[in-house]
Short mmCIF file of C-alpha atoms in Angstrom, two decimals:
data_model
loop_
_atom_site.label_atom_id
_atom_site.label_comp_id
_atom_site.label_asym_id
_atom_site.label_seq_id
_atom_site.Cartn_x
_atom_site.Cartn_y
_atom_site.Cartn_z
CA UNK Z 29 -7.49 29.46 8.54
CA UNK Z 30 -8.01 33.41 8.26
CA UNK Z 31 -10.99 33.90 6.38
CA UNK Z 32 -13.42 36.64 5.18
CA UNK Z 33 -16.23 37.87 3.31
CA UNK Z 34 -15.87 39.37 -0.04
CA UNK Z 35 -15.12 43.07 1.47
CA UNK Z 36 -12.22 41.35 3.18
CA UNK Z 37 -13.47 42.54 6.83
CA UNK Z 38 -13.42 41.71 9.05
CA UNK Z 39 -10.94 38.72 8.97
CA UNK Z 40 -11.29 35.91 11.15
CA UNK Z 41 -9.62 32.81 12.70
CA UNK Z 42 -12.03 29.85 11.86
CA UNK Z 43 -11.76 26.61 11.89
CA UNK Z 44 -13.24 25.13 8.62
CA UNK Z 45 -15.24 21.47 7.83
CA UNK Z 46 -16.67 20.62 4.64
CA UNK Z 47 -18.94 17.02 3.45
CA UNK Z 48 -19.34 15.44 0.05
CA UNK Z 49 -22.14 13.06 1.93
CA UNK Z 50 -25.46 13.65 3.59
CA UNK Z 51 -24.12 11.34 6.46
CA UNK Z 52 -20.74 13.64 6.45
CA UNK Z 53 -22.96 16.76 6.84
CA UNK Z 54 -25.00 15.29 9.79
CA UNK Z 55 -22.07 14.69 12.08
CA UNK Z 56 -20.60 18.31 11.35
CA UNK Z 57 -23.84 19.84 11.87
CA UNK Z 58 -24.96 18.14 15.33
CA UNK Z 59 -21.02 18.13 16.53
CA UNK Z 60 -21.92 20.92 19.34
CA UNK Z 61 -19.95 23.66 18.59
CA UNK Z 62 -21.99 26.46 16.93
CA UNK Z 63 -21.12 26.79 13.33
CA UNK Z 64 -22.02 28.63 10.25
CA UNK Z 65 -22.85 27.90 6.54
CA UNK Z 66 -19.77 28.98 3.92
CA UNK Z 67 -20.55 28.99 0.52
CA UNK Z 68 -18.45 30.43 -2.25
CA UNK Z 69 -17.79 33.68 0.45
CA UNK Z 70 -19.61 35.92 -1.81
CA UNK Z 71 -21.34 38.15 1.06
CA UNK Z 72 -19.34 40.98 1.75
CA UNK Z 73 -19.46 41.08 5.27
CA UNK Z 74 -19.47 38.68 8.22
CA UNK Z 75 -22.63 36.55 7.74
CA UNK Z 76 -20.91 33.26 6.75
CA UNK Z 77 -18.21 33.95 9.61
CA UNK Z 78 -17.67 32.18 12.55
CA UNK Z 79 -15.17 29.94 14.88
CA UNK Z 80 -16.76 27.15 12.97
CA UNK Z 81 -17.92 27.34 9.31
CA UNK Z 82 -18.93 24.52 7.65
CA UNK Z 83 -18.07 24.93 3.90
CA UNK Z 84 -20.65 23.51 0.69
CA UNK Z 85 -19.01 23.74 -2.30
CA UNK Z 86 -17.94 20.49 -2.31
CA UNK Z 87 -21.62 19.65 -1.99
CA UNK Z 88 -22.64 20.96 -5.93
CA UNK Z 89 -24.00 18.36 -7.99
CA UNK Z 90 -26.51 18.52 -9.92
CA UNK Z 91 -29.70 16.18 -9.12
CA UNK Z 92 -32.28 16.70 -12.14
CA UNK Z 93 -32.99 18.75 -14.82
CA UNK Z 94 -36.12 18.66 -16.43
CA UNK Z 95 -35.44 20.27 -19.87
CA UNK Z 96 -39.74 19.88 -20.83
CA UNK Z 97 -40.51 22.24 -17.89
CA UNK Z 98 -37.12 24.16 -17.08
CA UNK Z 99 -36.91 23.05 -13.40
CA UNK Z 100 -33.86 21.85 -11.72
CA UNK Z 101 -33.17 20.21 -8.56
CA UNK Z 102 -29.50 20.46 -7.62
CA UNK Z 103 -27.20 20.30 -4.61
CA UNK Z 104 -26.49 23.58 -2.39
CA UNK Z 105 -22.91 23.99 -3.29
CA UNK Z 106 -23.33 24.17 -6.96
CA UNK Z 107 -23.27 27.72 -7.91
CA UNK Z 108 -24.71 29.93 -10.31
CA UNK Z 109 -22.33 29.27 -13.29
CA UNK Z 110 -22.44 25.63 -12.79
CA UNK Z 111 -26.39 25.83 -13.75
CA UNK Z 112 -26.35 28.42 -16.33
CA UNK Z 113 -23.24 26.14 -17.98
CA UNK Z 114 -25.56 22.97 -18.10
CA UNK Z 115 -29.04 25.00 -18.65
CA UNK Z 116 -28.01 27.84 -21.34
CA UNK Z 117 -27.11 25.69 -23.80
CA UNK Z 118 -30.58 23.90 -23.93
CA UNK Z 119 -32.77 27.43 -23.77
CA UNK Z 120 -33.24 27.64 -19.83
CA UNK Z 121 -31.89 30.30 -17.78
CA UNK Z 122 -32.16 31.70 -14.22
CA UNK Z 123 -35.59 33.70 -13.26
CA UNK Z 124 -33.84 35.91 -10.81
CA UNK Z 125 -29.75 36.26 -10.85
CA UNK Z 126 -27.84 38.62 -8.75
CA UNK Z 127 -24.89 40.51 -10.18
CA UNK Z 128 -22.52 37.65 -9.95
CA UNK Z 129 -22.46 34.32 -11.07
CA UNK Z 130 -19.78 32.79 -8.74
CA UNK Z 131 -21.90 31.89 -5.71
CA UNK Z 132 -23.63 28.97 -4.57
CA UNK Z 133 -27.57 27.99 -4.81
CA UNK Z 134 -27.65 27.86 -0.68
CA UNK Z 135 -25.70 31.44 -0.47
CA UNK Z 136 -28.34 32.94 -3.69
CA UNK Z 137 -31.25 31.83 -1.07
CA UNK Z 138 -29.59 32.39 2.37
CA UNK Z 139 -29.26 36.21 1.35
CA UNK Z 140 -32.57 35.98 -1.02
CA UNK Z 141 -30.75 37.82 -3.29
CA UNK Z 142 -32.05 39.82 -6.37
CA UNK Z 143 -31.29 41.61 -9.66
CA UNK Z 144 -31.94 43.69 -12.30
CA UNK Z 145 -35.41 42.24 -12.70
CA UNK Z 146 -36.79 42.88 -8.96
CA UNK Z 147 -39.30 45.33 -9.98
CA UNK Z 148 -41.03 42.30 -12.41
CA UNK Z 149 -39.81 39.33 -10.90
CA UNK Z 150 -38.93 39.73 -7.17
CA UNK Z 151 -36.51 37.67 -5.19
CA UNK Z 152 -34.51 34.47 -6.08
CA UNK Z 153 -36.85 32.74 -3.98
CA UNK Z 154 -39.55 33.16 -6.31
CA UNK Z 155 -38.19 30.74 -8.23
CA UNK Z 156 -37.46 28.04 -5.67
CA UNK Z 157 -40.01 25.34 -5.27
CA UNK Z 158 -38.64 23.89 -2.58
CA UNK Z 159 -35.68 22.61 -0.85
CA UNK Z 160 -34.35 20.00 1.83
CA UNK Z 161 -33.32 21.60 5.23
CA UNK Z 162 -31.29 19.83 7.68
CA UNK Z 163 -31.12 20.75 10.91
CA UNK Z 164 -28.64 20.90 13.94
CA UNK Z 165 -30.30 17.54 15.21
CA UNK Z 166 -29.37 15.74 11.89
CA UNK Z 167 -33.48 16.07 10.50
CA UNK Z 168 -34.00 16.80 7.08
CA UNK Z 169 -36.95 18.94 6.82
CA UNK Z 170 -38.70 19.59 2.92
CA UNK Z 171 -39.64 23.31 3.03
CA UNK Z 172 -41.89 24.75 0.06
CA UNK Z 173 -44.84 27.14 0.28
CA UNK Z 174 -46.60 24.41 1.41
CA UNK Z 175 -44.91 22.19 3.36
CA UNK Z 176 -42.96 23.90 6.28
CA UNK Z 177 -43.95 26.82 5.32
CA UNK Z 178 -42.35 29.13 8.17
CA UNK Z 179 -38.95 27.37 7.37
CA UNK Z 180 -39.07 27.48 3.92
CA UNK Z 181 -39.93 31.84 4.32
CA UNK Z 182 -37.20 31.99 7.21
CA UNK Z 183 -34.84 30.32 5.34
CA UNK Z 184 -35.08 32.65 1.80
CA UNK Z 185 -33.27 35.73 3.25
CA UNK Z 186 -32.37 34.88 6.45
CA UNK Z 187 -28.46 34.54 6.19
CA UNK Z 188 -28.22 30.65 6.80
CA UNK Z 189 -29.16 31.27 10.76
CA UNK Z 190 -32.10 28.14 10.01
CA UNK Z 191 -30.21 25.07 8.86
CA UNK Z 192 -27.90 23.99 6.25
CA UNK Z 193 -29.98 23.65 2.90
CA UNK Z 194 -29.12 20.31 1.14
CA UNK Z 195 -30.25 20.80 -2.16
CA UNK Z 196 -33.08 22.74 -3.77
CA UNK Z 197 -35.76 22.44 -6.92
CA UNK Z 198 -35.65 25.85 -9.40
CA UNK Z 199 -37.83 26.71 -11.88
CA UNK Z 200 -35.93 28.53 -15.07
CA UNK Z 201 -37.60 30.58 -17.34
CA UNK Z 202 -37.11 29.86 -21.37
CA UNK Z 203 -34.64 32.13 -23.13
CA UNK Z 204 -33.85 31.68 -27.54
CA UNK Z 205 -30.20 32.87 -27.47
CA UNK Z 206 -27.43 33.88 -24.96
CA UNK Z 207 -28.06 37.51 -25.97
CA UNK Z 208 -29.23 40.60 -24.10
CA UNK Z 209 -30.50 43.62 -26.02
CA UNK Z 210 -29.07 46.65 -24.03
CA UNK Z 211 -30.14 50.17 -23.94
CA UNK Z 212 -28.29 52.57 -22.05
CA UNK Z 213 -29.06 56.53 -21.67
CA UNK Z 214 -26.96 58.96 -20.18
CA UNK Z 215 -28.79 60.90 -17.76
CA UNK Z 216 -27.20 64.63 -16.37
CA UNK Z 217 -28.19 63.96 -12.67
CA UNK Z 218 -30.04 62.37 -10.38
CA UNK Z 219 -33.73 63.35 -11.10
CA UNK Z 220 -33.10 62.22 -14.49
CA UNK Z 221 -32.23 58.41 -13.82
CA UNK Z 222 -34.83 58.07 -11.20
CA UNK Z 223 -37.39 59.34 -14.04
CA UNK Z 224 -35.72 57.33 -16.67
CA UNK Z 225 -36.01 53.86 -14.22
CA UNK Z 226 -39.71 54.22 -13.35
CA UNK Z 227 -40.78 55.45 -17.05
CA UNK Z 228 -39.38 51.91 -18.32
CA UNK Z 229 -40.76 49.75 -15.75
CA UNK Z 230 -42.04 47.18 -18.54
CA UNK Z 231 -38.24 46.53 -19.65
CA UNK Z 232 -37.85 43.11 -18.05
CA UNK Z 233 -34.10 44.29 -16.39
CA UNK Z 234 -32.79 47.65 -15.49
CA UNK Z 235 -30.28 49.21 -13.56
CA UNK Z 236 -27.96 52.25 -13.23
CA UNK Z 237 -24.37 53.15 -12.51
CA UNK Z 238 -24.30 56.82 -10.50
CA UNK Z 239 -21.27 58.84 -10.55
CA UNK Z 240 -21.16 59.46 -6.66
CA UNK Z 241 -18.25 62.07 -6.85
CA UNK Z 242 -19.89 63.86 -9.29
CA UNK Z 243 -22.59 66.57 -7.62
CA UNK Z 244 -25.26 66.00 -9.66
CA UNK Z 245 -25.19 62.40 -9.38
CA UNK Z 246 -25.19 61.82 -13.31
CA UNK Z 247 -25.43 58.63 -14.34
CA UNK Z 248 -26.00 55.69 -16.84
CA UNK Z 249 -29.49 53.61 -16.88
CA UNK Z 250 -28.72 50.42 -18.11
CA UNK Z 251 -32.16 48.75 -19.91
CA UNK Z 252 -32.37 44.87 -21.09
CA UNK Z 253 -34.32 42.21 -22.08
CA UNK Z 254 -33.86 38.92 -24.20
CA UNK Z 255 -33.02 38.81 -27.10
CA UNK Z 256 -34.76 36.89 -29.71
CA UNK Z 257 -31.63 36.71 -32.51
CA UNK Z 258 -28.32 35.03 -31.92
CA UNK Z 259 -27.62 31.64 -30.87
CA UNK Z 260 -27.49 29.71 -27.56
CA UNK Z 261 -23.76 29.24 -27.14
CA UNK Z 262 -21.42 31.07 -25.97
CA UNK Z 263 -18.02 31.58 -25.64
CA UNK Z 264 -15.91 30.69 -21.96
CA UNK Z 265 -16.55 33.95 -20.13
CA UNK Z 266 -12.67 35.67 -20.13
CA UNK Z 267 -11.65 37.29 -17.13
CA UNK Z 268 -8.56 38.96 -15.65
CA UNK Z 269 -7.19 38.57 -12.64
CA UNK Z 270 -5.89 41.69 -9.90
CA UNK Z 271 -2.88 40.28 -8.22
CA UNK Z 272 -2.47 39.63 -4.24
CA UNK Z 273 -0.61 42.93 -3.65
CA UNK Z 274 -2.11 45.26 -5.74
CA UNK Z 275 -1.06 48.66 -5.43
CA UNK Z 276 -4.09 50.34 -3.36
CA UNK Z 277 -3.32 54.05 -3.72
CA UNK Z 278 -3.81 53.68 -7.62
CA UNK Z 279 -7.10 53.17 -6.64
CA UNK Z 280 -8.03 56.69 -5.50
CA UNK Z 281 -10.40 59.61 -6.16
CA UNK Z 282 -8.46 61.14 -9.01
CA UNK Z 283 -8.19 58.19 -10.61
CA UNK Z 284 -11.82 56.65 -10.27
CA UNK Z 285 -13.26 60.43 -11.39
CA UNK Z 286 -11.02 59.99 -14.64
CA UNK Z 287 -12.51 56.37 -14.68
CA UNK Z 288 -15.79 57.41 -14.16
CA UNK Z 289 -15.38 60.17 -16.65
CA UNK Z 290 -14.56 58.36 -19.04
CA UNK Z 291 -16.89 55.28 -18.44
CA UNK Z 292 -19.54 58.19 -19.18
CA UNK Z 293 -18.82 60.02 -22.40
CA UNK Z 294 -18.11 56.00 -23.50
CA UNK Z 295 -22.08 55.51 -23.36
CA UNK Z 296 -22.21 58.41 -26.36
CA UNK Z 297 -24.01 61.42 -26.50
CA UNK Z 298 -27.77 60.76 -25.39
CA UNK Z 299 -28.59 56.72 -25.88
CA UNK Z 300 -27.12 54.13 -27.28
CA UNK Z 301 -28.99 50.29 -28.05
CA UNK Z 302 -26.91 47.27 -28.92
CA UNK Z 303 -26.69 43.27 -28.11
CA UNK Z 304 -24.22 41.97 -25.05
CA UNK Z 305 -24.05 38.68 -23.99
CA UNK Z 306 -25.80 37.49 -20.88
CA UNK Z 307 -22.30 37.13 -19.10
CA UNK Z 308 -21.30 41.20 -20.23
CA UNK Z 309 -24.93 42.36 -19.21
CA UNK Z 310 -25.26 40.80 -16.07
CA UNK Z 311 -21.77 39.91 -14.73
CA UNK Z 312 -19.48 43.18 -15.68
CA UNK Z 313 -17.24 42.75 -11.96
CA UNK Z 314 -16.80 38.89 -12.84
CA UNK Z 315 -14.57 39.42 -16.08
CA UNK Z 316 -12.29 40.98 -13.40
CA UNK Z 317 -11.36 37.95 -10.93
CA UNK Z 318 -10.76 39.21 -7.48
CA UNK Z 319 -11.75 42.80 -8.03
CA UNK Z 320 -12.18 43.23 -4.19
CA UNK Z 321 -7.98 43.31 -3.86
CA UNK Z 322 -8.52 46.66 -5.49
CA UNK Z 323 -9.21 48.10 -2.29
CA UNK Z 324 -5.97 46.66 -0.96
CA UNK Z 325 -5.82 44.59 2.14
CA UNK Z 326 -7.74 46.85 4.41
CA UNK Z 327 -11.03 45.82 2.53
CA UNK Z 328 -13.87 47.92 1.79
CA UNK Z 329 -17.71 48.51 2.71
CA UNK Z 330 -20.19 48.20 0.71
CA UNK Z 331 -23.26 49.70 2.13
CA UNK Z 332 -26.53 48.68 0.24
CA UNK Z 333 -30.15 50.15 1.49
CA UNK Z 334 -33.51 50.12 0.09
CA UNK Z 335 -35.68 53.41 0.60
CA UNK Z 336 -39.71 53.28 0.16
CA UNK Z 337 -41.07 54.62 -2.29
CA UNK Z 338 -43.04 57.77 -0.50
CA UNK Z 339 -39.59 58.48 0.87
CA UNK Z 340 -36.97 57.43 -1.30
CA UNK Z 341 -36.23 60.91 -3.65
CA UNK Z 342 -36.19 63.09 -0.09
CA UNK Z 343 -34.09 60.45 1.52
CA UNK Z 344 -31.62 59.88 -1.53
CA UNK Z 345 -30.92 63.59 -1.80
CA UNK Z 346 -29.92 63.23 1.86
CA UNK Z 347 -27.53 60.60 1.76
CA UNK Z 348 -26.07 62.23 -1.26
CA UNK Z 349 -25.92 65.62 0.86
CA UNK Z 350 -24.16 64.31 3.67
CA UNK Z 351 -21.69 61.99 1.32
CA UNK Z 352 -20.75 65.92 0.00
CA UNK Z 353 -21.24 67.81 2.97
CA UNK Z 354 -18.41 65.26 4.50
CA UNK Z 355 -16.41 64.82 1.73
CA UNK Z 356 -17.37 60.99 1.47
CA UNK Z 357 -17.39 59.99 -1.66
CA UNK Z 358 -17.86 55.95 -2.48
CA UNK Z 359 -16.29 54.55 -5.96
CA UNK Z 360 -18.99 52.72 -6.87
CA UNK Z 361 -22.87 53.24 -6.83
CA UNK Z 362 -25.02 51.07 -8.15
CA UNK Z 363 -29.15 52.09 -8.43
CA UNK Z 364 -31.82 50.02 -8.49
CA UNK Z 365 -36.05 50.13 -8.17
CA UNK Z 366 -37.70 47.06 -6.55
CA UNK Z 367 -40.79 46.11 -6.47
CA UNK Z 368 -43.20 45.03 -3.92
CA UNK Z 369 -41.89 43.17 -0.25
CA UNK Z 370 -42.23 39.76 -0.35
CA UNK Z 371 -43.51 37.86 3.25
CA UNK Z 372 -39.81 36.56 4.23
CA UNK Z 373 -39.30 38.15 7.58
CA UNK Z 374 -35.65 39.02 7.00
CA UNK Z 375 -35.38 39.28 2.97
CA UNK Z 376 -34.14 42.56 2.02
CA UNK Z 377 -36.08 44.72 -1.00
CA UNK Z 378 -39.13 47.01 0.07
CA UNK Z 379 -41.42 48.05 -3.09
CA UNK Z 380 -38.86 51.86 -3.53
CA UNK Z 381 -34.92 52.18 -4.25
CA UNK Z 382 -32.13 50.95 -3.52
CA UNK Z 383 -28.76 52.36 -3.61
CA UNK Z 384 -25.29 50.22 -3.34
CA UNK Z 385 -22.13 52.43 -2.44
CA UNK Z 386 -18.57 51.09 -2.25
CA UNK Z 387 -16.39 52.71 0.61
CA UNK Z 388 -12.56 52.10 1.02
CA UNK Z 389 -11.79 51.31 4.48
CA UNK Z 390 -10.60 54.73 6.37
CA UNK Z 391 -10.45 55.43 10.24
CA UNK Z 392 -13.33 57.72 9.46
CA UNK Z 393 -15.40 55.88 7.41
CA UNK Z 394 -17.33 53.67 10.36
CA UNK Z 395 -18.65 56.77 12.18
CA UNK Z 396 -19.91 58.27 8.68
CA UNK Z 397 -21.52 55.39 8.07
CA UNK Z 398 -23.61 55.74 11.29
CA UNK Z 399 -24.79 59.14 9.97
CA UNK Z 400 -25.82 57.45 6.75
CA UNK Z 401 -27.47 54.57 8.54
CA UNK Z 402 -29.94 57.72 10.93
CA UNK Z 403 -30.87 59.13 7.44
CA UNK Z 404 -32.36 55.67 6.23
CA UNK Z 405 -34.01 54.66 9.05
CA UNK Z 406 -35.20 58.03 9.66
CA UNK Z 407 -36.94 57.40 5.78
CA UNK Z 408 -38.24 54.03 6.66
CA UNK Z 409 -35.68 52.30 4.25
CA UNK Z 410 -33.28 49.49 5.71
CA UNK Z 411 -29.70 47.75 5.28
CA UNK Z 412 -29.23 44.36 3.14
CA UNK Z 413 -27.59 42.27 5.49
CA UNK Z 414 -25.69 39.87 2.62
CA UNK Z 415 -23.60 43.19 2.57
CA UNK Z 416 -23.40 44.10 5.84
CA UNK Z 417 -20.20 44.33 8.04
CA UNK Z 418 -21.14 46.59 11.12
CA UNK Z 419 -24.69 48.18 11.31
CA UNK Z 420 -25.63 48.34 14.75
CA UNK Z 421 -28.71 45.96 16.47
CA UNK Z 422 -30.72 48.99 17.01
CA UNK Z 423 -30.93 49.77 13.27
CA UNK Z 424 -31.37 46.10 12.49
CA UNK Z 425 -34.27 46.13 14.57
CA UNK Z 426 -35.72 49.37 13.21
CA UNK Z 427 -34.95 48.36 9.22
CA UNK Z 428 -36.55 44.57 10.11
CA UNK Z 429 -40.31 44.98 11.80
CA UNK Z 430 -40.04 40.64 11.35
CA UNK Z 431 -37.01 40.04 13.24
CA UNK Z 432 -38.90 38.97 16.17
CA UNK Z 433 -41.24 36.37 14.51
CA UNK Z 434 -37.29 35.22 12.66
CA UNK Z 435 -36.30 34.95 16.08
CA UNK Z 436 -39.27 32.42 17.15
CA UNK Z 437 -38.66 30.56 14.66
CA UNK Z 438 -35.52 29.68 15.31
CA UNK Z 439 -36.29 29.31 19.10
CA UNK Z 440 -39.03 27.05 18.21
CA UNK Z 441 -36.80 24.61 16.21
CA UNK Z 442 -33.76 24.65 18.26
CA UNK Z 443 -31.60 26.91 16.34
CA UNK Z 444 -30.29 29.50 18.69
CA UNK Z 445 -27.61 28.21 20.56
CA UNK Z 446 -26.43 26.01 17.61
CA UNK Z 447 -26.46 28.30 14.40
CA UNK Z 448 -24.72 31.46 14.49
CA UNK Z 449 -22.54 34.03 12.72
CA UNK Z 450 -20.52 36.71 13.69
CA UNK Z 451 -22.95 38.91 12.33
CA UNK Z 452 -26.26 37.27 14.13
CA UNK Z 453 -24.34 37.92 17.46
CA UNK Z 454 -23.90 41.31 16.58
CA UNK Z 455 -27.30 41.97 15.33
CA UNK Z 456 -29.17 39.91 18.01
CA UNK Z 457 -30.54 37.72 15.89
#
């Protein structure tokens, strides 16, 4: 089959397996050819690519729920709207939840990903207890924070290069209705949503849109937390769907600054509070199905780095320099303050900011990107690689100081010739 990530590059020739048993996924995993974990092929780049991919999804059921103390243990395959379905409903909801719900448990802690809440709650792996681990030999290794240890911190964030994870134990934290209470202030430029993000640090969630084609970088600083009122049910989230051959060039810079424009003065004249539901707050792209066939079938980047903190106004105002200077500008950015590293060698926020940028394939666009990628490293920041589709190993190895202890630990357990991705081969890893 051809197959991709969600930026639709590159595209590959793979041959594709799947399991519905623990037996099934022991003889696919210790067959001998080198393969790859495929979840619901929600990274955007080539991570979950390979000759060989072994898909999960038909691996998603859930295990346990324990509705007294909000933990669940469920299968890797079962994604993010499978839980939220069976947990909302009886006041639990995810601790940490990226800004989709359609992908799986084992993709959310392959890529460690993170959300709106980083700065108060960290990664999704602070909310995994544990999880079961097999390996290319067929072993089933239980990783937690105390039992395997090194797997269980190799695993969270690094890209599925350890094993494929079984099934895994969540804690949820309690919510009273399906409700978020939304503030969102326009903000003239750049300064202005940086200052607006770190003055409401105690807002559990927060997150801002940047106008990228505008010079000033003005924006919208999206604030959240729980709300209290309302009920616990909700309707079927609607979506629409972009068809197979959508026409690309409608999708342009005149008509994303009219969008953009537009999506602005919509937020009202200074600030504007109001209740969403949790689906509206923090899953806007999946009410559009297949959004990434707006780029058209060359695909698109999106290029997602995390600048420290002593570093990260000087090196923003760079990037957004050279993105003018060049005439680069992406249709989507996306802003974002983390807090503090955790100790997973390859998991992606650094205590600073982090900006996400959507590029359009274009012959020049690779070669730009190198320029953006010396201006990060140069600040200290690095790349998230669940979005990554061709950073070079020489600015992996810069961005990740722990890719060296990764790489032991996969030596160690036998994982190097067996478990690989288009992207590991790339990066070295």
């Amino acid at each position: 089959m051809l197959l991709s990530g969600w930026g639709r590059y590159p595209r590959v020739e793979a041959q594709g397996s799947f399991y519905e048993t623990e037996d099934e996924a022991a003889a696919l995993v210790s067959a001998g050819h080198p393969w790859i974990a495929h979840g619901a092929g929600g990274s955007y780049g080539d991570s979950a690519l390979n000759r060989e991919v072994i898909f999960t999804r038909h691996y998603h059921r859930l295990i346990d729920l324990d509705e007294g103390r909000g933990i669940i243990r469920c299968a890797a395959g079962m994604t993010l709207a499978e839980i939220i379905d069976r947990t909302l409903p009886r006041g639990w909801f995810l601790k940490v939840t990226p800004g989709t719900r359609k992908i799986t448990v084992g993709g959310a802690i392959a890529a460690d990903v993170h959300g709106k809440n980083h700065h108060q709650q960290g990664c999704f792996s602070s909310s995994v207890l544990s999880f079961r681990l097999m390996l290319p030999d067929g072993r089933i290794m239980t990783c937690g924070r105390q039992e395997n240890p090194d797997l269980f911190r190799a695993t969270c964030g690094g890209m599925g290069l350890t094993g494929l994870v079984l099934d895994a134990a969540l804690r949820l934290v309690r919510v009273n209705s399906a409700f978020i209470r939304e503030r969102t202030i326009r903000c003239r430029g750049l300064n202005e949503i940086l200052e607006n993000l770190e003055h409401h640090q105690a807002v559990p969630y927060s997150v801002a849109w940047v106008d990228c084609l505008e010079k000033n970088g003005r924006g919208l600083v999206m604030l959240g937390e729980h709300a209290d009122d309302g009920d616990l049910s909700r309707p079927p989230p609607r979506s629409l769907s972009v068809p197979e051959r959508f026409p690309s060039p409608l999708l342009n810079r005149f008509s994303v600054r009219l969008f953009n424009r537009l999506y602005f003065l919509a937020a009202g004249p200074s600030a504007r509070t109001r209740r969403v539901s949790l689906d509206q707050f923090f899953y806007p792209l999946d009410r559009l199905d297949s959004w990434n066939r707006l780029y058209g079938p060359s695909g698109f980047i999106q290029y997602q780095f995390v600048l420290p903190d002593e570093a990260g106004t000087a090196g923003l105002r760079a990037v957004f320099g050279k993105m003018r200077d060049e005439n680069v500008g992406p249709f989507l950015g996306v802003l974002k303050l983390f807090g503090p590293a955790n100790d997973n060698p390859l998991s992606f926020p650094l205590k600073g900011c982090s900006l996400a940028l959507d590029f359009p394939m274009h012959p020049r666009l690779f070669p730009f990107l190198d320029e953006l990628d010396a201006i990060v490293i140069a600040h200290g920041g690095r790349h998230y690689l669940a979005k990554d589709a061709r950073m070079k190993a020489g600015v992996f190895e810069r961005g990740y100081p722990e890719a060296k202890n990764f790489r032991n630990i996969r030596q160690r357990y036998g994982l190097t010739e067996k478990i690989n991705s288009l992207q590991s081969l790339r990066l070295h890893i």
